[in-house]
mmCIF file of C-alpha atoms in Angstrom:
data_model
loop_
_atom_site.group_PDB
_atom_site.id
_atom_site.type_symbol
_atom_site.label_atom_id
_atom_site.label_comp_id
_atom_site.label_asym_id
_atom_site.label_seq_id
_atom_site.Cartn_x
_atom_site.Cartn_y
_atom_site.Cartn_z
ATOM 1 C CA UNK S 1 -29.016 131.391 152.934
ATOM 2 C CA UNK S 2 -26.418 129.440 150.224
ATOM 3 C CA UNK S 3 -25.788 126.230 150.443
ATOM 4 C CA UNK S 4 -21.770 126.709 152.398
ATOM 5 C CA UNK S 5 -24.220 127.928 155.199
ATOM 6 C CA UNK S 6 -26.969 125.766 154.952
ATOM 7 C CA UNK S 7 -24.267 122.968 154.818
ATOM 8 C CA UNK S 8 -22.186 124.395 157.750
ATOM 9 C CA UNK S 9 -25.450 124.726 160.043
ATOM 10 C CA UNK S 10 -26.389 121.138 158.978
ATOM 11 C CA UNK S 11 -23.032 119.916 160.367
ATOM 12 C CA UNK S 12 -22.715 121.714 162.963
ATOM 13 C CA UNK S 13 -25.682 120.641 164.422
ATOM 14 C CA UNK S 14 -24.675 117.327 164.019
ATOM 15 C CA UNK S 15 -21.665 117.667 165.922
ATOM 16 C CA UNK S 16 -23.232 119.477 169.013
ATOM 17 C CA UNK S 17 -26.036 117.659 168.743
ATOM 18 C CA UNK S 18 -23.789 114.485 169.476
ATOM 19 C CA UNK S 19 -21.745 115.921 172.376
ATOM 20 C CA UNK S 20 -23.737 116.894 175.197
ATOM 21 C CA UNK S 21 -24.600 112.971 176.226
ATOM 22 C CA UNK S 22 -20.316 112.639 175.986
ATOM 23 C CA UNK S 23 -19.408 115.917 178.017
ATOM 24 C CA UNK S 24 -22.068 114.105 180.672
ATOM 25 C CA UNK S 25 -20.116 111.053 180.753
ATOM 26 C CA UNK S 26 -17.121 112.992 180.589
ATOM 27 C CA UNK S 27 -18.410 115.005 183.852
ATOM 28 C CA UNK S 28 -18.603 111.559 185.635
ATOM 29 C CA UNK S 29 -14.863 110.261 185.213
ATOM 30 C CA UNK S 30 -12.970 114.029 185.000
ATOM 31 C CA UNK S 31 -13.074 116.691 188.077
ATOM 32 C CA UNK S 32 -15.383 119.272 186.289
ATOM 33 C CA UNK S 33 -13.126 122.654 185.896
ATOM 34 C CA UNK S 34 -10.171 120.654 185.254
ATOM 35 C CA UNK S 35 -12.108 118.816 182.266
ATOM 36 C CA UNK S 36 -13.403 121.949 181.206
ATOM 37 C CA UNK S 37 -10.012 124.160 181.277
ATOM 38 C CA UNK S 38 -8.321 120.850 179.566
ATOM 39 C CA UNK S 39 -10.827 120.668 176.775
ATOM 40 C CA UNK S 40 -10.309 124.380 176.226
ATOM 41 C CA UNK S 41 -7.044 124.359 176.051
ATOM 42 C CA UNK S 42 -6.629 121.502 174.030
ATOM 43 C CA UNK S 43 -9.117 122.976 171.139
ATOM 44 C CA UNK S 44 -6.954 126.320 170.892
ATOM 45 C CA UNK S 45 -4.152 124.509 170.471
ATOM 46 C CA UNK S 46 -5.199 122.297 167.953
ATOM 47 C CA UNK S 47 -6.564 125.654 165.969
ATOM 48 C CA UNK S 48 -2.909 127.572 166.303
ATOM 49 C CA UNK S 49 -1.335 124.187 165.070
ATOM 50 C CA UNK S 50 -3.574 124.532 162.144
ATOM 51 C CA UNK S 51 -3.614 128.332 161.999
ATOM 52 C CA UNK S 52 0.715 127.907 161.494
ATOM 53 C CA UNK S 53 -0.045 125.018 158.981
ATOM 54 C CA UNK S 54 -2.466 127.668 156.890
ATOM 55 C CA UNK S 55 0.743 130.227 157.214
ATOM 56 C CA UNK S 56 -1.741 132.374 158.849
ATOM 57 C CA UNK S 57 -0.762 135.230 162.009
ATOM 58 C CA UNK S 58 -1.732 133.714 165.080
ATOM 59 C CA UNK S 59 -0.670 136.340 167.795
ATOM 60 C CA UNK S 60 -3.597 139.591 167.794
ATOM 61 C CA UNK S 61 -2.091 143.098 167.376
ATOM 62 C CA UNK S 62 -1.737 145.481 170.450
ATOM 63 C CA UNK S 63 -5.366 146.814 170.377
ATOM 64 C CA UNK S 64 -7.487 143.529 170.014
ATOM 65 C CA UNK S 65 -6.109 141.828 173.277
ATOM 66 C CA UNK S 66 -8.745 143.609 175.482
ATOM 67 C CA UNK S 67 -11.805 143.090 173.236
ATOM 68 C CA UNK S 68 -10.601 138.994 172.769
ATOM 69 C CA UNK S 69 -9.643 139.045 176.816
ATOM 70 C CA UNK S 70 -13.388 140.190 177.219
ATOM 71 C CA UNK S 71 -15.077 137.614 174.587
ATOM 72 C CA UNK S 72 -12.916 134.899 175.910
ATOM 73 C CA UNK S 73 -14.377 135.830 179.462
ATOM 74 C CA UNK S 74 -17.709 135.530 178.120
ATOM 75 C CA UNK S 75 -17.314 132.311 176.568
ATOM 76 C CA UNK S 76 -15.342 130.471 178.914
ATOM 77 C CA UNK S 77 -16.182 131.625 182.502
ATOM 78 C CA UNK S 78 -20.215 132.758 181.604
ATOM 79 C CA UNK S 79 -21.041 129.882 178.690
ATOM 80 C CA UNK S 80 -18.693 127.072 179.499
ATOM 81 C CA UNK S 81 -17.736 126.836 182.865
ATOM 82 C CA UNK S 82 -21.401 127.730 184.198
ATOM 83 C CA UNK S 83 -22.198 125.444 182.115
ATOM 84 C CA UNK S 84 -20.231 122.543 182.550
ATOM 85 C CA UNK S 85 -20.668 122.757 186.665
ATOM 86 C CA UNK S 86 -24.646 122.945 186.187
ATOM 87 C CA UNK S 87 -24.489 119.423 183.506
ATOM 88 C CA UNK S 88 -23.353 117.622 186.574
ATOM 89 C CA UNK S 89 -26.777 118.167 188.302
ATOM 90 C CA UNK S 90 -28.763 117.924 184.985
ATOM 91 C CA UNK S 91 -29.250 115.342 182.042
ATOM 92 C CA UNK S 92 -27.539 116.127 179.401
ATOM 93 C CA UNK S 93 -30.695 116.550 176.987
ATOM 94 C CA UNK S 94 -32.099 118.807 179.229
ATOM 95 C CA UNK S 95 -28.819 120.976 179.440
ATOM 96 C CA UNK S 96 -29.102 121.242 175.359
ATOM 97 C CA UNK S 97 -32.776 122.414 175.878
ATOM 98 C CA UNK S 98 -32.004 124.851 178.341
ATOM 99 C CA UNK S 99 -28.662 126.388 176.769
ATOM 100 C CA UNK S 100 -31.240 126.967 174.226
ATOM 101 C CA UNK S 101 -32.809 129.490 175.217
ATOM 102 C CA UNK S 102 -29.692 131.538 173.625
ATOM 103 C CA UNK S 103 -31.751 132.670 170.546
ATOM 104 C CA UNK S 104 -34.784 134.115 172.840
ATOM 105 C CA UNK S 105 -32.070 135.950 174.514
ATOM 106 C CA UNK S 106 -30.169 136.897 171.051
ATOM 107 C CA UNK S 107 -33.919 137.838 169.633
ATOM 108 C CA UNK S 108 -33.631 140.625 171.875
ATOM 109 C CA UNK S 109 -30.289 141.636 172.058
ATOM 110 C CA UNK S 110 -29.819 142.020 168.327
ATOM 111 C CA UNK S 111 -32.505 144.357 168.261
ATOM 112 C CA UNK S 112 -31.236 146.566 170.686
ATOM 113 C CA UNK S 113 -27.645 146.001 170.090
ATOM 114 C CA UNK S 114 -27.216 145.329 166.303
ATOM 115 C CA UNK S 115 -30.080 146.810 164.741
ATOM 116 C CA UNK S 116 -31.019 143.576 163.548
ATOM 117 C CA UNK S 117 -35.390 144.474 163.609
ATOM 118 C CA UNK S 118 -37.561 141.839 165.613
ATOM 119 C CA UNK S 119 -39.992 141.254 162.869
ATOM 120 C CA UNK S 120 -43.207 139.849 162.692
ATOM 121 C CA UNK S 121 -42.160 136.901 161.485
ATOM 122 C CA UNK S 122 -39.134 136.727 163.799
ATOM 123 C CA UNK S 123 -41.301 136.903 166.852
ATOM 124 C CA UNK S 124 -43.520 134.263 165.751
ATOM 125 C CA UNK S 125 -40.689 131.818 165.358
ATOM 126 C CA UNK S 126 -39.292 132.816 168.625
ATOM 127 C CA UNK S 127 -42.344 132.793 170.340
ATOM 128 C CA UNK S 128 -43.251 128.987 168.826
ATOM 129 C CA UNK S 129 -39.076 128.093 170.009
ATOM 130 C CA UNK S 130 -40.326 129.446 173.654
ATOM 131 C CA UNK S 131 -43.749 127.329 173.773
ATOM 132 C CA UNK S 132 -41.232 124.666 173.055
ATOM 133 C CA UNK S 133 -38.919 124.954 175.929
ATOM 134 C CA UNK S 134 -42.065 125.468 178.292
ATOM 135 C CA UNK S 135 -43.447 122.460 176.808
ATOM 136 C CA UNK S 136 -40.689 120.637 177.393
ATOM 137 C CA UNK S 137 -39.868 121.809 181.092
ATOM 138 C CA UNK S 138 -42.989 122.027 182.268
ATOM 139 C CA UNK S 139 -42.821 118.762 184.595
ATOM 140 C CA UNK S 140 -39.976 120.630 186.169
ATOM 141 C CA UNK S 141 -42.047 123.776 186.154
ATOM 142 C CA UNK S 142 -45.062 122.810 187.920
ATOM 143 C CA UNK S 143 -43.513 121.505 191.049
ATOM 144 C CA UNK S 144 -40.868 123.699 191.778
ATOM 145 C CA UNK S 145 -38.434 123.626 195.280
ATOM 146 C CA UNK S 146 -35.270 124.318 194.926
ATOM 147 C CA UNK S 147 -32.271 121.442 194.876
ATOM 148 C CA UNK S 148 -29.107 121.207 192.929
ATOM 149 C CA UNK S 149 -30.824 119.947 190.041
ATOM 150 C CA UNK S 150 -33.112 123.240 189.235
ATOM 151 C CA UNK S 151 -29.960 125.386 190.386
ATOM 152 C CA UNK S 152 -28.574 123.480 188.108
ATOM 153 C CA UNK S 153 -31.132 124.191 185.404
ATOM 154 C CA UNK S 154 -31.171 127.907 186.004
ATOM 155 C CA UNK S 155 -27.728 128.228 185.671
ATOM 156 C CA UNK S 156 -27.994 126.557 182.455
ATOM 157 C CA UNK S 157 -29.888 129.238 181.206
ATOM 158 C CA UNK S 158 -27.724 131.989 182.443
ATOM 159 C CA UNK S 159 -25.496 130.218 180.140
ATOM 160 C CA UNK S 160 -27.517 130.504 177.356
ATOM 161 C CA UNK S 161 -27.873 134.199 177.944
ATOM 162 C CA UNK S 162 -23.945 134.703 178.302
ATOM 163 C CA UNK S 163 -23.942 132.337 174.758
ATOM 164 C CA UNK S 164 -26.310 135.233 172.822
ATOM 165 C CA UNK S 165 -24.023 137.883 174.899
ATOM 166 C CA UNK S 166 -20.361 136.706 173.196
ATOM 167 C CA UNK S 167 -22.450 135.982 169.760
ATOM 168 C CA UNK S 168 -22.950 139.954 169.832
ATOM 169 C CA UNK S 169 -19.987 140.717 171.042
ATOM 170 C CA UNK S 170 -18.569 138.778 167.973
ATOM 171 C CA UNK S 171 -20.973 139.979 165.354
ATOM 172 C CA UNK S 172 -20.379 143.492 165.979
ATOM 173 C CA UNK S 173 -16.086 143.807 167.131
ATOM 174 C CA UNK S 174 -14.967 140.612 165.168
ATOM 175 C CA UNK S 175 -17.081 140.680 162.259
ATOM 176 C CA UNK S 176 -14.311 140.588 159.552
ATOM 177 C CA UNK S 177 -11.856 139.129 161.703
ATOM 178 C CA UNK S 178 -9.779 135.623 160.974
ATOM 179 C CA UNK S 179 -12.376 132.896 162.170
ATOM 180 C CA UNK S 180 -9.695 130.573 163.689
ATOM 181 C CA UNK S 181 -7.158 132.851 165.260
ATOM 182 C CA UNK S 182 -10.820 134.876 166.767
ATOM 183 C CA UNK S 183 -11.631 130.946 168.035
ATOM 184 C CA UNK S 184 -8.080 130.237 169.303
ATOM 185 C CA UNK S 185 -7.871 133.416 171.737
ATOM 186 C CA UNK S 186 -11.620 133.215 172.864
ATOM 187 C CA UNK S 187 -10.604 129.746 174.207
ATOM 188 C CA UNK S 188 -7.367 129.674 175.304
ATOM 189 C CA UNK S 189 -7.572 133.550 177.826
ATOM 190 C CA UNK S 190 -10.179 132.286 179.424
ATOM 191 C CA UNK S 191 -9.276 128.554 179.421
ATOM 192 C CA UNK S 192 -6.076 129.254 181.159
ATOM 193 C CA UNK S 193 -7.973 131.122 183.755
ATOM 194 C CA UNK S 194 -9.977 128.187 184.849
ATOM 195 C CA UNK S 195 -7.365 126.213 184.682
ATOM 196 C CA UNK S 196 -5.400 128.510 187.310
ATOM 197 C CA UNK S 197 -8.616 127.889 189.642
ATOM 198 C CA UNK S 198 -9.001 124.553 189.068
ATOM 199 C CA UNK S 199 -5.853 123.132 189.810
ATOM 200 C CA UNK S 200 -5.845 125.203 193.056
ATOM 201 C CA UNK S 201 -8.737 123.212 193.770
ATOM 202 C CA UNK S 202 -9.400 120.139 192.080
ATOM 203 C CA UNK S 203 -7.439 116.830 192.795
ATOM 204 C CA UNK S 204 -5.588 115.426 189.534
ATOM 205 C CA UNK S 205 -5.998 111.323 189.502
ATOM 206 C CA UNK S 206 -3.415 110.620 186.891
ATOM 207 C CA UNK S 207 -5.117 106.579 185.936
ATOM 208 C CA UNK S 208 -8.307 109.135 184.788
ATOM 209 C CA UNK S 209 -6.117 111.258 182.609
ATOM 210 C CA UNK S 210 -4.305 108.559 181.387
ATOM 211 C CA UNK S 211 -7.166 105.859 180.272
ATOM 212 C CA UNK S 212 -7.481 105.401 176.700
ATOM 213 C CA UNK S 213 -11.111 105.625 176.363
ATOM 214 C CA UNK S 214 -11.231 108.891 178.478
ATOM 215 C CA UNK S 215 -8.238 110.767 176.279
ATOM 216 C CA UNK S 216 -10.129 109.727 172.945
ATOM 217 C CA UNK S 217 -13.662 111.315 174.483
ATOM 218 C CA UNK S 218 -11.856 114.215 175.635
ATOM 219 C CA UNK S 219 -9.749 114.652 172.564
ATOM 220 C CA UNK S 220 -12.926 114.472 170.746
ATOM 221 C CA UNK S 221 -14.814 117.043 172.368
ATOM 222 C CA UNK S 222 -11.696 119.428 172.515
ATOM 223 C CA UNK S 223 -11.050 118.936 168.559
ATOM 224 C CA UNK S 224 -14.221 118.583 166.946
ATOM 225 C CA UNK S 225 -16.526 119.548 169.462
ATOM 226 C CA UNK S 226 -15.370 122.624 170.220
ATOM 227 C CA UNK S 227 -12.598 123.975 168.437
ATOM 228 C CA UNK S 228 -13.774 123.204 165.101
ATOM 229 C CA UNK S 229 -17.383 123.991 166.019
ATOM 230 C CA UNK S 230 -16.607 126.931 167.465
ATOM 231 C CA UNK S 231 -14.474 128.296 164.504
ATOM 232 C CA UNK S 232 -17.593 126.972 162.315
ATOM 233 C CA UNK S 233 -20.263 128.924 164.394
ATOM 234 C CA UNK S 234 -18.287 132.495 163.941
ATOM 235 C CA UNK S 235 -17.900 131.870 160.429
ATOM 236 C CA UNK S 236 -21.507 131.508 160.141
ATOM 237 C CA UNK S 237 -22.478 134.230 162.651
ATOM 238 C CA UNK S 238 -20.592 136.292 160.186
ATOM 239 C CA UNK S 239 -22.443 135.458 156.881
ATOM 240 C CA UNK S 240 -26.329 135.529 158.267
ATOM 241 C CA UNK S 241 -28.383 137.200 160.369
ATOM 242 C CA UNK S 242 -27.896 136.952 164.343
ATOM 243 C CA UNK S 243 -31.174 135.604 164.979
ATOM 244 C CA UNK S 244 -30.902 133.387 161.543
ATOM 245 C CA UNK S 245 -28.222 131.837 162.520
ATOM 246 C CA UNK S 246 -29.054 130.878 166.522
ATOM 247 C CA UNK S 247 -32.840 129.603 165.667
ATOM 248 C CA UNK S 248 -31.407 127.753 163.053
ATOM 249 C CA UNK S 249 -29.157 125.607 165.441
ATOM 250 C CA UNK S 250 -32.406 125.531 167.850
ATOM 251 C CA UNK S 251 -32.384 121.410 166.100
ATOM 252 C CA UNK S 252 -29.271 120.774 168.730
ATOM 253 C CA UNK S 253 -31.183 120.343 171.772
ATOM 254 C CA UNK S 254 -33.664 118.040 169.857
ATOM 255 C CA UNK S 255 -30.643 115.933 168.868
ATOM 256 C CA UNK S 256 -29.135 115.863 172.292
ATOM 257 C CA UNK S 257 -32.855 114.573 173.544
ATOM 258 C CA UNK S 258 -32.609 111.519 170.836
ATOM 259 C CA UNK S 259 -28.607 111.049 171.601
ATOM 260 C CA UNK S 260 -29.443 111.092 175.127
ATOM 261 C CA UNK S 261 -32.663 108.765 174.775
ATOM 262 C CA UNK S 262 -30.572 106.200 172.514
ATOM 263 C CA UNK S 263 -26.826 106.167 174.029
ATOM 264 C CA UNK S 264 -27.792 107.445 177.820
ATOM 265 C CA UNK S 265 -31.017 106.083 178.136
ATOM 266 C CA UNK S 266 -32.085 109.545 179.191
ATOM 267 C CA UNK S 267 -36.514 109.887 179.232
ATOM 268 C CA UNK S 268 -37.800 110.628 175.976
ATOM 269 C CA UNK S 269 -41.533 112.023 177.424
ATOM 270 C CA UNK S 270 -44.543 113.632 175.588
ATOM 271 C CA UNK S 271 -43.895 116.898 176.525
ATOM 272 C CA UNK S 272 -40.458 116.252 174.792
ATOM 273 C CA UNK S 273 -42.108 115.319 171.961
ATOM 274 C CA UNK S 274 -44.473 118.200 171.537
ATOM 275 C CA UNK S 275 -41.809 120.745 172.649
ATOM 276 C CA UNK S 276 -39.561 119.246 169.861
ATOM 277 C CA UNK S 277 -41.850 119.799 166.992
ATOM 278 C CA UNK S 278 -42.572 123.666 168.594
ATOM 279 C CA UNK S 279 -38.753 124.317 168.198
ATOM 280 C CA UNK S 280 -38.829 123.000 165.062
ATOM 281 C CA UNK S 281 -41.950 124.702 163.731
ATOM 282 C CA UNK S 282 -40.323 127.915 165.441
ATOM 283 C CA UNK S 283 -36.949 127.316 162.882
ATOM 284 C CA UNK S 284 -39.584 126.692 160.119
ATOM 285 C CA UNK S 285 -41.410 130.752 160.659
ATOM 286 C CA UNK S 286 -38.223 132.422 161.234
ATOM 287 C CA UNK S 287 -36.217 131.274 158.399
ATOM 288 C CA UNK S 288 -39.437 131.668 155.899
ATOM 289 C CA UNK S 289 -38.573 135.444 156.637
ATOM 290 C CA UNK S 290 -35.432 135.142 154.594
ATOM 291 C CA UNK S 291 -36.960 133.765 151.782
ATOM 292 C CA UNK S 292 -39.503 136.482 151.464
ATOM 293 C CA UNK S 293 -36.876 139.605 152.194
ATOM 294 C CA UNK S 294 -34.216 138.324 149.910
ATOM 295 C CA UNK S 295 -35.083 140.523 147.065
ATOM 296 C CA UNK S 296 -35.445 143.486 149.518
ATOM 297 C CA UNK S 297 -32.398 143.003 150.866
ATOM 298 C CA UNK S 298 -30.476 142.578 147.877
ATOM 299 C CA UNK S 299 -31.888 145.622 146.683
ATOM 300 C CA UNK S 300 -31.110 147.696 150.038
ATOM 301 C CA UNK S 301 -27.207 146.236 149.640
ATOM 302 C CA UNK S 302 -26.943 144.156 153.048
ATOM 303 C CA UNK S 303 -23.535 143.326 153.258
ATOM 304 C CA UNK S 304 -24.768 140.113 156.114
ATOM 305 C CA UNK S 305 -26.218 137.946 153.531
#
């Protein structure tokens, strides 16, 4: 990996690191679907706004509405609003950890999907990221009975697996396509969609809306948190490796545990501990695989690195 990658990863695992305790708090002052639609919305906007400032096409040709309409269904209804509903029942740490499971899930799918091998070396990382997770839920794990909180957790993990799903989807139909104006329509179709539902459903409380505090949290997960991170994740989906790239970010859910520990006040256990340095140790095996194919690979021409 060069160091625009390395460099991207590093801040964008900064940035989501930091959000997940603030889309928590968020979940307590805003009705959920309208916060989520909003936030959506708000971050595609921003990116055409930018997009028009870069002189840069904004509206897709004919032919790419139905494979953005069926990304943007991905992302929004399967990642974000699953996950956004399931945060209300969960801490946010925990979300992070669970949403996390997205590279076991893109481990498999790039194999199948991409042709991107499940190596040796691959497997081992994935396998030490997995220990991790258990490690970490496995106070939840050995007395199980089912309340809103493990529904909650299980459909964070769905949302993981709809994550790895729309990070195919992108690697092999939007490969070479314009980062931002990909970013702008997977967020806005599908945003407008829940924002359809939600306003059919949800009450709107304009003193909420309107409270300076709760504007400059929302505009900050809109701008930053997701439009720019978004537009910064397909970029580097589109220079690495599938798997590469989503074990990489597997130091996001270890953030979210210390954000949520420090600001939130969230438990910080042993098994968090020991499930942290898995993960890590997990990032560690997998990315030691680029390091020892790089020659190989620039021998065989691969056009990903």
């Amino acid at each position: 990996m060069n160091i625009r990658v390395v460099s991207a990863i590093a801040l964008l695992c900064l940035v989501w690191g930091s959000l997940w305790g603030l889309v928590k708090h968020s979940l307590q002052v805003f009705p959920p679907f309208l916060f989520i639609s909003t936030r959506l919305i708000l971050a595609a906007l921003t990116l055409m706004i930018m997009q028009r400032i870069l002189k840069k096409s904004i509206l897709p040709e004919r032919k790419e509405w139905k494979p953005l309409m069926i990304l943007s269904l991905l992302i929004c209804l399967g990642f974000y609003a699953t996950q956004t509903f399931a945060m209300q029942f969960v801490d946010s740490g925990l979300s992070a950890v669970l949403v996390f499971t997205m590279p076991i899930f893109i481990g498999v799918l790039a194999h199948y999907f991409l042709n991107e091998h499940l190596t040796i070396q691959k497997g081992a990382g994935l396998i030490l990221g997995t220990l991790g997770l258990i490690a970490i839920l496995w106070p939840q794990l050995q007395h199980i009975h089912m309340n809103m909180s493990l529904f909650g957790q299980i459909l964070l993990i769905g949302s993981g697996f709809f994550w790895a799903l729309s990070t195919i989807y992108i690697k092999k139909n939007f490969a070479t396509y314009d980062k931002i104006k990909l970013t702008i329509w997977q967020l806005l179709l599908g945003g407008i969609v829940i924002l359809v539902g939600a306003l059919a459903f949800e009450p709107i409380e304009m003193q909420v809306w309107l409270n300076p505090l709760n504007e400059s949290a929302l505009f900050y997960i809109a701008v930053v948190g997701t439009g720019f991170a978004f537009v910064l994740w397909n970029w580097i989906v589109s220079q690495v490796d599938t798997f590469v790239a989503s074990i990489s970010i597997m130091c996001i859910p270890i953030l979210s545990l210390f954000f949520g520990s420090l600001l939130w006040h969230e438990p910080l256990t042993f098994n968090i501990l020991l499930g942290a340095a898995l993960i890590c140790l997990g990032i560690v095996m997998s990315s030691l695989k680029v390091k020892k194919t790089k020659d190989r690979l620039a021998y065989s021409g691969d056009h990903s690195h």
